[in-house]
Short mmCIF file of C-alpha atoms and ligand atoms in Angstrom, two decimals:
data_model
loop_
_atom_site.label_atom_id
_atom_site.label_comp_id
_atom_site.label_asym_id
_atom_site.label_seq_id
_atom_site.Cartn_x
_atom_site.Cartn_y
_atom_site.Cartn_z
CA UNK A 22 -10.63 -12.28 -22.98
CA UNK A 23 -7.47 -11.03 -24.09
CA UNK A 24 -3.93 -11.86 -22.90
CA UNK A 25 -1.98 -9.60 -20.80
CA UNK A 26 1.65 -9.83 -19.71
CA UNK A 27 2.44 -10.08 -16.05
CA UNK A 28 4.91 -10.86 -13.53
CA UNK A 29 3.86 -13.97 -11.34
CA UNK A 30 5.15 -16.36 -8.91
CA UNK A 31 4.54 -19.88 -9.09
CA UNK A 32 4.90 -21.10 -5.65
CA UNK A 33 6.12 -19.76 -2.33
CA UNK A 34 9.38 -20.19 -3.18
CA UNK A 35 9.62 -19.42 -6.62
CA UNK A 36 11.01 -16.12 -8.00
CA UNK A 37 8.39 -13.82 -9.88
CA UNK A 38 9.05 -13.92 -13.71
CA UNK A 39 7.17 -12.88 -16.93
CA UNK A 40 4.00 -14.84 -17.76
CA UNK A 41 0.99 -14.11 -19.77
CA UNK A 42 -2.23 -13.92 -17.84
CA UNK A 43 -6.10 -13.68 -19.24
CA UNK A 44 -8.14 -10.53 -18.74
CA UNK A 45 -11.65 -10.26 -19.54
CA UNK A 46 -13.26 -8.08 -22.36
CA UNK A 47 -14.84 -4.93 -21.01
CA UNK A 48 -18.43 -5.26 -19.51
CA UNK A 49 -20.59 -2.26 -19.87
CA UNK A 50 -19.00 -0.44 -16.69
CA UNK A 51 -15.42 -1.82 -17.00
CA UNK A 52 -12.40 0.64 -17.56
CA UNK A 53 -9.06 -0.92 -19.35
CA UNK A 54 -6.06 0.65 -17.90
CA UNK A 55 -2.57 0.38 -19.18
CA UNK A 56 -0.54 0.22 -15.99
CA UNK A 57 2.11 2.91 -15.83
CA UNK A 58 3.65 2.51 -12.32
CA UNK A 59 2.85 -0.25 -9.87
CA UNK A 60 4.11 0.35 -6.04
CA UNK A 61 5.42 -2.92 -4.11
CA UNK A 62 3.67 -3.02 -0.82
CA UNK A 63 4.93 -5.44 2.00
CA UNK A 64 1.81 -7.32 1.55
CA UNK A 65 2.91 -8.08 -1.84
CA UNK A 66 5.71 -10.20 -0.30
CA UNK A 67 3.56 -11.74 2.65
CA UNK A 68 1.13 -12.97 -0.11
CA UNK A 69 3.82 -14.27 -2.70
CA UNK A 70 5.69 -15.84 0.20
CA UNK A 71 2.32 -17.33 1.67
CA UNK A 72 3.25 -15.98 4.85
CA UNK A 73 -0.58 -15.46 5.94
CA UNK A 74 -1.81 -18.60 4.67
CA UNK A 75 -4.32 -19.02 1.64
CA UNK A 76 -2.20 -17.75 -1.29
CA UNK A 77 -3.32 -19.38 -4.71
CA UNK A 78 -0.59 -19.98 -7.54
CA UNK A 79 0.42 -18.40 -9.67
CA UNK A 80 -0.10 -15.12 -7.98
CA UNK A 81 0.42 -11.73 -9.89
CA UNK A 82 0.77 -9.12 -6.80
CA UNK A 83 0.42 -5.37 -7.02
CA UNK A 84 -2.34 -3.26 -5.70
CA UNK A 85 -0.72 0.03 -6.29
CA UNK A 86 -1.84 1.02 -9.58
CA UNK A 87 -1.45 4.30 -11.62
CA UNK A 88 -1.98 4.28 -15.11
CA UNK A 89 -4.00 5.36 -18.54
CA UNK A 90 -7.34 4.58 -19.55
CA UNK A 91 -7.12 2.85 -22.82
CA UNK A 92 -10.59 1.83 -23.26
CA UNK A 93 -14.17 2.12 -21.60
CA UNK A 94 -17.20 0.02 -21.42
CA UNK A 95 -20.34 1.70 -22.92
CA UNK A 96 -22.16 2.79 -19.26
CA UNK A 97 -18.92 4.03 -18.02
CA UNK A 98 -19.71 7.74 -16.93
CA UNK A 99 -16.65 8.87 -14.56
CA UNK A 100 -13.81 8.04 -17.05
CA UNK A 101 -12.58 8.55 -20.73
CA UNK A 102 -10.09 7.16 -22.73
CA UNK A 103 -6.43 8.97 -21.72
CA UNK A 104 -7.62 9.80 -18.13
CA UNK A 105 -4.92 9.15 -15.31
CA UNK A 106 -6.61 6.97 -13.01
CA UNK A 107 -5.59 4.80 -9.92
CA UNK A 108 -6.57 1.38 -8.45
CA UNK A 109 -5.92 0.12 -5.02
CA UNK A 110 -6.55 -2.80 -2.83
CA UNK A 111 -10.03 -3.43 -3.93
CA UNK A 112 -11.87 -4.14 -7.33
CA UNK A 113 -15.31 -5.37 -6.50
CA UNK A 114 -18.01 -5.41 -3.69
CA UNK A 115 -21.71 -6.11 -3.34
CA UNK A 116 -22.67 -2.59 -3.47
CA UNK A 117 -25.71 -3.30 -1.28
CA UNK A 118 -24.74 -3.72 2.31
CA UNK A 119 -24.63 -1.43 4.88
CA UNK A 120 -20.92 -0.70 4.79
CA UNK A 121 -20.89 -0.21 1.01
CA UNK A 122 -23.92 2.02 1.23
CA UNK A 123 -21.69 3.98 3.74
CA UNK A 124 -18.82 3.95 1.67
CA UNK A 125 -16.68 1.34 3.30
CA UNK A 126 -16.35 -1.18 0.66
CA UNK A 127 -12.93 -1.94 2.49
CA UNK A 128 -15.45 -3.56 5.37
CA UNK A 129 -17.89 -5.34 2.81
CA UNK A 130 -18.31 -9.18 3.16
CA UNK A 131 -18.27 -9.62 -0.23
CA UNK A 132 -15.23 -7.40 -1.27
CA UNK A 133 -13.08 -8.26 -3.91
CA UNK A 134 -9.26 -7.89 -3.61
CA UNK A 135 -7.20 -6.78 -6.58
CA UNK A 136 -5.06 -9.82 -6.39
CA UNK A 137 -5.53 -13.45 -5.17
CA UNK A 138 -9.39 -12.95 -4.53
CA UNK A 139 -12.03 -15.29 -6.16
CA UNK A 140 -12.84 -13.53 -9.31
CA UNK A 141 -16.29 -13.58 -10.53
CA UNK A 142 -15.90 -13.05 -13.83
CA UNK A 143 -13.38 -15.39 -14.73
CA UNK A 144 -14.13 -18.04 -12.30
CA UNK A 145 -10.54 -17.89 -11.11
CA UNK A 146 -8.72 -15.70 -9.06
CA UNK A 147 -7.91 -11.89 -9.33
CA UNK A 148 -4.67 -10.86 -11.09
CA UNK A 149 -3.00 -7.53 -9.53
CA UNK A 150 -0.77 -4.75 -11.07
CA UNK A 151 2.40 -6.02 -11.68
CA UNK A 152 1.12 -6.41 -15.29
CA UNK A 153 0.73 -4.30 -18.69
CA UNK A 154 -2.94 -3.68 -18.36
CA UNK A 155 -6.03 -4.41 -15.92
CA UNK A 156 -9.68 -4.17 -16.27
CA UNK A 157 -11.72 -2.80 -13.14
CA UNK A 158 -15.27 -1.84 -12.58
CA UNK A 159 -15.34 2.03 -12.84
CA UNK A 160 -16.53 2.12 -9.31
CA UNK A 161 -13.29 0.75 -8.18
CA UNK A 162 -11.23 3.17 -10.12
CA UNK A 163 -9.95 6.76 -8.60
CA UNK A 164 -8.95 10.01 -10.19
CA UNK A 165 -5.49 11.23 -9.70
CA UNK A 166 -5.06 15.15 -9.27
CA UNK A 167 -3.07 16.53 -12.69
CA UNK A 168 -0.15 18.07 -10.37
CA UNK A 169 1.50 14.61 -8.98
CA UNK A 170 4.56 12.60 -9.99
CA UNK A 171 2.67 9.50 -11.25
CA UNK A 172 5.51 7.15 -9.55
CA UNK A 173 5.40 8.78 -6.36
CA UNK A 174 1.67 8.62 -6.67
CA UNK A 175 1.11 4.88 -6.99
CA UNK A 176 1.99 3.88 -3.40
CA UNK A 177 -0.79 6.54 -2.01
CA UNK A 178 -3.09 3.85 -3.47
CA UNK A 179 -2.37 1.48 -0.46
CA UNK A 180 0.44 3.08 1.71
CA UNK A 181 -1.40 6.41 1.39
CA UNK A 182 -4.71 5.58 2.26
CA UNK A 183 -3.92 2.95 5.32
CA UNK A 184 -2.19 5.42 6.92
CA UNK A 185 -4.74 8.42 6.04
CA UNK A 186 -7.94 6.70 7.10
CA UNK A 187 -6.96 5.67 10.82
CA UNK A 188 -5.48 9.02 11.28
CA UNK A 189 -8.58 10.79 10.01
CA UNK A 190 -10.93 8.31 12.28
CA UNK A 191 -8.85 8.97 15.33
CA UNK A 192 -8.63 12.61 14.91
CA UNK A 193 -5.25 13.38 14.63
CA UNK A 194 -4.83 16.90 14.16
CA UNK A 195 -3.00 20.09 15.54
CA UNK A 196 -1.79 19.80 19.38
CA UNK A 197 -2.02 16.00 19.18
CA UNK A 198 1.22 14.03 19.69
CA UNK A 199 1.37 11.28 17.34
CA UNK A 200 4.04 8.40 17.02
CA UNK A 201 4.63 6.52 13.87
CA UNK A 202 6.51 3.16 14.41
CA UNK A 203 8.47 1.67 11.39
CA UNK A 204 9.82 4.13 8.85
CA UNK A 205 9.19 1.93 5.88
CA UNK A 206 6.44 2.49 2.84
CA UNK A 207 3.36 2.97 5.04
CA UNK A 208 5.34 4.69 8.05
CA UNK A 209 6.68 7.26 5.90
CA UNK A 210 3.09 8.27 4.44
CA UNK A 211 1.99 8.16 8.03
CA UNK A 212 4.70 10.90 8.84
CA UNK A 213 3.80 12.96 5.74
CA UNK A 214 -0.08 12.99 6.76
CA UNK A 215 0.63 13.46 10.55
CA UNK A 216 2.71 16.47 9.79
CA UNK A 217 0.20 17.89 7.14
CA UNK A 218 -2.65 17.34 9.96
CA UNK A 219 -0.89 19.43 11.91
CA UNK A 220 0.28 17.14 14.71
CA UNK A 221 3.74 16.77 16.81
CA UNK A 222 5.28 13.97 14.98
CA UNK A 223 7.48 11.29 16.56
CA UNK A 224 9.45 8.25 14.53
CA UNK A 225 10.12 5.15 16.03
CA UNK A 226 12.80 3.10 13.95
CA UNK A 227 14.98 0.23 14.33
CA UNK A 228 17.22 1.67 12.06
CA UNK A 229 19.82 4.52 13.15
CA UNK A 230 20.65 5.45 9.72
CA UNK A 231 17.11 6.81 8.96
CA UNK A 232 17.30 9.56 11.48
CA UNK A 233 18.05 12.32 9.51
CA UNK A 234 15.57 11.24 6.80
CA UNK A 235 12.93 11.05 9.14
CA UNK A 236 13.52 14.74 10.14
CA UNK A 237 13.30 15.65 6.33
CA UNK A 238 10.24 13.87 6.18
CA UNK A 239 8.44 16.29 8.27
CA UNK A 240 8.75 14.39 11.81
CA UNK A 241 9.89 16.57 14.85
CA UNK A 242 11.73 13.91 16.53
CA UNK A 243 13.15 10.54 15.88
CA UNK A 244 13.68 7.66 18.50
CA UNK A 245 15.72 4.82 17.85
CA UNK A 246 13.48 2.07 19.69
CA UNK A 247 16.40 0.01 20.95
CA UNK A 248 17.52 2.76 23.24
CA UNK A 249 15.49 2.17 26.50
CA UNK A 250 16.24 5.99 27.54
CA UNK A 251 15.29 7.24 24.53
CA UNK A 252 11.92 5.30 24.87
CA UNK A 253 11.44 6.17 28.51
CA UNK A 254 11.45 9.95 28.03
CA UNK A 255 8.08 9.66 25.81
CA UNK A 256 6.07 7.26 28.38
CA UNK A 257 2.77 8.07 28.87
CA UNK A 258 2.58 10.88 26.35
CA UNK A 259 0.98 10.05 23.18
CA UNK A 260 -2.55 10.44 21.81
CA UNK A 261 -2.08 8.30 18.97
CA UNK A 262 0.49 5.93 17.66
CA UNK A 263 0.52 4.26 14.24
CA UNK A 264 2.34 0.87 14.20
CA UNK A 265 3.22 -0.25 10.46
CA UNK A 266 5.65 -2.98 11.67
CA UNK A 267 5.62 -6.05 9.20
CA UNK A 268 7.34 -8.31 11.49
CA UNK A 269 7.08 -9.45 15.13
CA UNK A 270 7.92 -6.71 17.94
CA UNK A 271 7.13 -5.54 21.08
CA UNK A 272 3.82 -3.80 21.24
CA UNK A 273 3.65 -3.37 24.82
CA UNK A 274 6.95 -1.07 24.76
CA UNK A 275 4.79 1.22 22.60
CA UNK A 276 1.20 0.87 24.44
CA UNK A 277 3.17 2.24 27.69
CA UNK A 278 3.96 5.48 25.69
CA UNK A 279 0.31 6.12 25.23
CA UNK A 280 -1.00 8.91 27.64
CA UNK A 281 -4.60 8.57 29.05
CA UNK A 282 -7.58 7.57 26.56
CA UNK A 283 -4.62 7.22 23.87
CA UNK A 284 -4.91 4.87 21.13
CA UNK A 285 -2.35 2.54 19.04
CA UNK A 286 -3.48 1.28 15.74
CA UNK A 287 -2.07 -1.84 13.99
CA UNK A 288 -1.51 -1.34 10.15
CA UNK A 289 1.53 -3.71 10.22
CA UNK A 290 0.35 -7.15 9.97
CA UNK A 291 2.93 -9.57 11.07
CA UNK A 292 2.10 -13.19 10.41
CA UNK A 293 2.53 -14.46 14.00
CA UNK A 294 0.20 -13.40 16.77
CA UNK A 295 1.41 -10.43 18.93
CA UNK A 296 1.58 -10.54 22.44
CA UNK A 297 -0.15 -7.97 24.79
CA UNK A 298 -0.07 -7.35 28.67
CA UNK A 299 -2.85 -6.42 30.22
CA UNK A 300 -0.86 -4.04 32.12
CA UNK A 301 -0.27 -2.01 29.18
CA UNK A 302 -3.74 -1.21 28.42
CA UNK A 303 -5.54 -0.67 31.89
CA UNK A 304 -3.43 2.12 33.26
CA UNK A 305 -5.13 5.16 31.68
CA UNK A 306 -7.81 3.33 29.80
CA UNK A 307 -5.72 2.92 26.62
CA UNK A 308 -6.81 1.21 23.67
CA UNK A 309 -5.14 -1.02 20.99
CA UNK A 310 -6.75 -0.83 17.47
CA UNK A 311 -6.35 -2.17 13.92
CA UNK A 312 -7.40 -0.44 10.58
CA UNK A 313 -7.65 -1.81 6.97
CA UNK A 314 -7.06 0.30 4.09
CA UNK A 315 -9.89 2.59 3.36
CA UNK A 316 -13.12 2.87 1.40
CA UNK A 317 -13.55 4.13 -1.73
CA UNK A 318 -14.66 7.88 -0.85
CA UNK A 319 -11.99 8.17 1.39
CA UNK A 320 -9.65 7.00 -1.12
CA UNK A 321 -10.68 9.79 -3.56
CA UNK A 322 -10.64 12.30 -0.42
CA UNK A 323 -7.05 11.28 0.05
CA UNK A 324 -5.84 11.72 -3.07
CA UNK A 325 -7.47 14.93 -3.53
CA UNK A 326 -5.89 16.18 -0.43
CA UNK A 327 -2.18 14.64 -1.77
CA UNK A 328 -3.18 16.90 -4.70
CA UNK A 329 -3.76 20.04 -2.74
CA UNK A 330 -0.71 19.72 -0.41
CA UNK A 331 1.64 18.23 -3.18
CA UNK A 332 1.83 14.89 -1.21
CA UNK A 333 3.44 12.07 -3.00
CA UNK A 334 5.68 8.82 -1.51
CA UNK A 335 9.26 8.82 -1.84
CA UNK A 336 10.17 6.16 -4.36
CA UNK A 337 12.95 4.33 -5.67
CA UNK A 338 11.87 3.92 -9.53
CA UNK A 339 12.73 0.37 -10.81
CA UNK A 340 12.35 -2.06 -13.69
CA UNK A 341 10.20 -4.71 -13.39
CA UNK A 342 12.86 -7.36 -14.05
CA UNK A 343 14.56 -6.01 -10.64
CA UNK A 344 11.36 -6.77 -8.79
CA UNK A 345 12.66 -9.99 -7.00
CA UNK A 346 15.92 -7.87 -5.84
CA UNK A 347 13.46 -5.04 -4.69
CA UNK A 348 11.62 -7.88 -2.40
CA UNK A 349 14.80 -9.22 -0.81
CA UNK A 350 15.79 -5.25 0.17
CA UNK A 351 12.37 -4.64 1.59
CA UNK A 352 12.74 -7.47 3.70
CA UNK A 353 15.95 -5.70 5.31
CA UNK A 354 14.14 -2.38 5.28
CA UNK A 355 16.52 -1.36 2.64
CA UNK A 356 14.16 1.05 0.65
CA UNK A 357 13.74 4.91 0.64
CA UNK A 358 10.80 4.50 1.30
CA UNK A 359 8.57 2.61 -1.75
CA UNK A 360 9.75 0.60 -4.87
CA UNK A 361 7.77 2.00 -7.70
CA UNK A 362 7.86 -0.30 -11.00
CA UNK A 363 7.91 1.77 -13.92
CA UNK A 364 5.70 -0.86 -16.17
CA UNK A 365 7.27 0.73 -19.35
CA UNK A 366 10.12 -1.87 -18.55
CA UNK A 367 7.74 -4.66 -19.10
CA UNK A 368 6.97 -3.43 -22.72
CA UNK A 369 10.87 -3.30 -23.44
CA UNK A 370 11.01 -6.78 -22.18
CA UNK A 371 8.29 -7.75 -24.60
CA UNK A 372 10.15 -6.02 -27.22
CA UNK A 373 13.46 -7.50 -26.69
CA UNK A 374 11.99 -10.89 -26.55
CA UNK A 375 9.96 -10.50 -29.91
CA UNK A 376 12.89 -9.01 -31.44
CA UNK A 377 14.98 -12.00 -30.54
CA UNK A 378 11.98 -14.31 -32.11
CA UNK A 379 12.75 -12.41 -35.08
CA UNK A 380 16.17 -12.52 -35.40
CA UNK A 381 16.04 -16.48 -34.63
CA UNK A 382 13.52 -16.60 -37.72
CA UNK A 383 15.82 -14.62 -39.96
CA UNK A 384 18.71 -17.12 -39.09
P1 NAP B 24 7.98 -1.69 4.88
O1 NAP B 24 8.08 -0.86 3.94
O2 NAP B 24 8.77 -3.02 4.82
O3 NAP B 24 8.12 -1.08 6.38
C1 NAP B 24 7.90 -1.88 7.52
C2 NAP B 24 9.00 -1.37 8.42
O4 NAP B 24 9.03 -2.09 9.78
C3 NAP B 24 10.39 -1.45 8.25
O5 NAP B 24 10.88 -0.23 7.20
C4 NAP B 24 10.89 -1.31 9.41
O6 NAP B 24 11.23 0.09 10.03
C5 NAP B 24 10.04 -1.88 10.10
N1 NAP B 24 10.56 -2.99 10.80
C6 NAP B 24 10.65 -4.33 9.95
N2 NAP B 24 11.08 -5.29 10.61
C7 NAP B 24 11.28 -4.81 11.90
C8 NAP B 24 11.15 -5.87 12.80
N3 NAP B 24 11.75 -7.07 12.86
N4 NAP B 24 11.28 -5.32 14.12
C9 NAP B 24 10.76 -3.94 14.08
N5 NAP B 24 10.89 -3.19 13.00
C10 NAP B 24 10.61 -3.62 11.86
O7 NAP B 24 6.41 -2.39 4.92
P2 NAP B 24 5.22 -1.65 4.58
O8 NAP B 24 4.94 -1.95 2.93
O9 NAP B 24 4.99 -0.25 5.16
O10 NAP B 24 3.79 -2.39 5.14
C11 NAP B 24 4.00 -2.73 6.47
C12 NAP B 24 3.45 -3.49 7.15
O11 NAP B 24 1.66 -3.27 6.94
C13 NAP B 24 3.08 -4.93 6.37
O12 NAP B 24 2.98 -6.25 7.42
C14 NAP B 24 1.89 -4.86 5.57
O13 NAP B 24 1.30 -6.16 5.03
C15 NAP B 24 1.07 -4.26 6.52
N6 NAP B 24 -0.30 -3.52 5.48
C16 NAP B 24 -1.39 -3.38 6.06
C17 NAP B 24 -2.17 -2.43 5.38
C18 NAP B 24 -3.39 -2.41 6.24
O14 NAP B 24 -4.57 -2.07 5.33
N7 NAP B 24 -3.86 -2.57 7.57
C19 NAP B 24 -1.96 -1.98 3.99
C20 NAP B 24 -0.70 -2.25 3.52
C21 NAP B 24 0.22 -2.89 4.21
P3 NAP B 24 12.37 0.72 10.45
O15 NAP B 24 13.83 0.35 9.86
O16 NAP B 24 12.19 2.19 10.91
O17 NAP B 24 12.51 0.06 11.88
ZN1 ZN B 25 -0.55 -2.88 0.09
#
């Protein structure tokens, strides 16, 4: 075991604060990664505030990790010291079930999430990427294309794969009409992917001021969802709608916009149940579905796709000391469009703290 610096919350109402956490010594197949950037996902906020239930404290969130390999176990074959790598929402799975064998570790009953999951090594829970380092089995470490900006790449590890995977699964492509509901971290990646796949893209937003930016991000049309007229113009017309909204909202209003055999996929995860009218689904044989991140092979495919098409997240880079303020802004949908924490700030905080200790000792 060694000690790592991290930002943790002690309870659902506590701010995130600097602490130290234990990290395991490397096993044969482990990779130690110096965290360079970590995105702030709305799931981090749901979990820190125990909005979904089951949060274990202290919690160290963070599952959009980009970093540099600082050490490798003797049996590691895929990575070397110095490589730039990524880690997303999972750090382990049983590796033997049908889902794992098919590359869908995200659907494995025994998958281990990057934070707040039972940790078979420590006996406690896993700690995420708001930290100076992580230790992860090489099976769950991703290669980062060399041309991508690292701060903007971190969010690809969750927001990227969570929007890429359902669009691939449901065949978003040229000639399809695609809606993206909510222009936040996930939503803006959904726009970029839908556009890159050649679809006609319509953004639905509750924030009129996001209109221009939605167009700049690649959407063809933007609808302010409070306008019944604007919504009505799109009735019965979509092949696919991706719903990324993090709070309770009217799902029927979007289901009614699906054309025959159209599918709406929930990736947003409001804590409260959503109500659905049977009459939003029955006409036109519409479908309502869900989707959960993606498997490791597909996450690598997504990163390689982003490398080829030069796709990254639009980020506001912040020091880790601003994380609590960032959560408040996230709650107000006030971020363009993802916060990415520059972990060099954590080192500076260490330096300031030790400088203070030294100054104190000299006195
Ligand atoms: P985010 O950046 O906060 O974006 C959510 C967007 O939803 C906001 O920007 C806002 O867009 C819209 N919104 C917020 N409150 C709303 C309300 N009361 N009514 C209508 N629209 C509202 O969050 P995110 O990081 O993209 O995450 C979105 C959700 O996906 C979260 O619930 C998160 O936990 C979940 N998630 C799921 C997966 C998965 O695997 N399924 C993975 C990651 C995250 P406008 O301002 O444009 O309206
Ligand atoms: Zn996430």
